[in-house]
Short mmCIF file of C-alpha atoms in Angstrom, two decimals:
data_model
loop_
_atom_site.label_atom_id
_atom_site.label_comp_id
_atom_site.label_asym_id
_atom_site.label_seq_id
_atom_site.Cartn_x
_atom_site.Cartn_y
_atom_site.Cartn_z
CA MET X 1 -0.76 -6.61 -12.04
CA ARG X 2 0.71 -7.23 -8.38
CA ILE X 3 0.95 -4.26 -5.89
CA ASP X 4 4.33 -4.33 -3.58
CA VAL X 5 4.46 -2.05 -0.49
CA ASP X 6 7.87 -1.27 1.24
CA ARG X 7 7.23 -1.73 4.73
CA GLU X 8 10.54 -0.03 5.88
CA ARG X 9 10.24 2.70 3.78
CA CYS X 10 6.30 3.73 4.53
CA VAL X 11 5.86 6.36 7.43
CA GLY X 12 2.84 5.65 8.44
CA SER X 13 1.09 8.82 6.88
CA GLY X 14 -1.85 6.58 6.62
CA ALA X 15 -2.89 8.03 3.15
CA CYS X 16 -3.11 4.53 0.95
CA VAL X 17 -5.23 3.54 4.28
CA HIS X 18 -7.52 6.53 3.24
CA ALA X 19 -7.52 6.26 -0.31
CA ARG X 20 -8.21 2.81 -0.46
CA PRO X 21 -9.23 0.77 2.62
CA ASP X 22 -9.65 -2.36 0.71
CA LEU X 23 -6.31 -2.66 -0.83
CA PHE X 24 -4.32 -1.19 2.61
CA ASP X 25 -4.63 -0.94 6.48
CA GLN X 26 -2.11 0.14 8.93
CA SER X 27 -0.05 -2.05 11.71
CA GLU X 28 -1.44 -1.38 15.54
CA ARG X 29 2.25 -2.08 16.68
CA ASP X 30 4.27 0.30 14.01
CA GLY X 31 1.47 2.15 11.96
CA ARG X 32 3.32 1.03 8.53
CA VAL X 33 1.11 -0.25 5.75
CA VAL X 34 -0.40 -3.63 5.73
CA LEU X 35 -0.88 -5.17 2.25
CA LEU X 36 -4.97 -6.28 2.70
CA ALA X 37 -4.86 -7.58 -0.84
CA ALA X 38 -1.18 -8.16 -3.16
CA GLU X 39 -3.51 -8.91 -6.20
CA PRO X 40 -7.15 -7.58 -6.26
CA ALA X 41 -9.57 -8.45 -8.85
CA GLY X 42 -10.07 -5.00 -11.14
CA GLU X 43 -8.69 -1.78 -11.81
CA VAL X 44 -6.28 -0.25 -8.34
CA GLY X 45 -6.41 3.41 -9.94
CA PRO X 46 -3.46 5.20 -9.04
CA VAL X 47 -2.18 3.91 -5.57
CA THR X 48 1.61 4.56 -6.24
CA GLU X 49 1.00 8.35 -6.18
CA VAL X 50 -0.82 8.46 -2.94
CA CYS X 51 2.01 7.17 -0.83
CA PRO X 52 4.29 10.50 0.22
CA VAL X 53 7.42 8.23 0.53
CA ALA X 54 6.38 6.20 -2.73
CA ALA X 55 6.60 2.77 -0.82
CA ILE X 56 3.83 1.19 -3.29
CA SER X 57 4.99 0.19 -6.45
CA LEU X 58 2.77 -1.87 -9.10
CA VAL X 59 4.53 -5.08 -10.12
CA ALA X 60 3.62 -6.38 -14.08
CA ASP X 61 2.93 -10.34 -13.99
#
């Protein structure tokens, strides 16, 4: 499983960073999501559900 983010869709709410700071950060330049681990080890949980604009998706390998 791989995490994919759509930075163009991101509105910089920070919900992903709050929920999973080990996977996401926010750009200091524009506040949009920065993916820290596209292929994390272990369970990622409901990361797609925390984003208010559906900018996070899970892609099967």
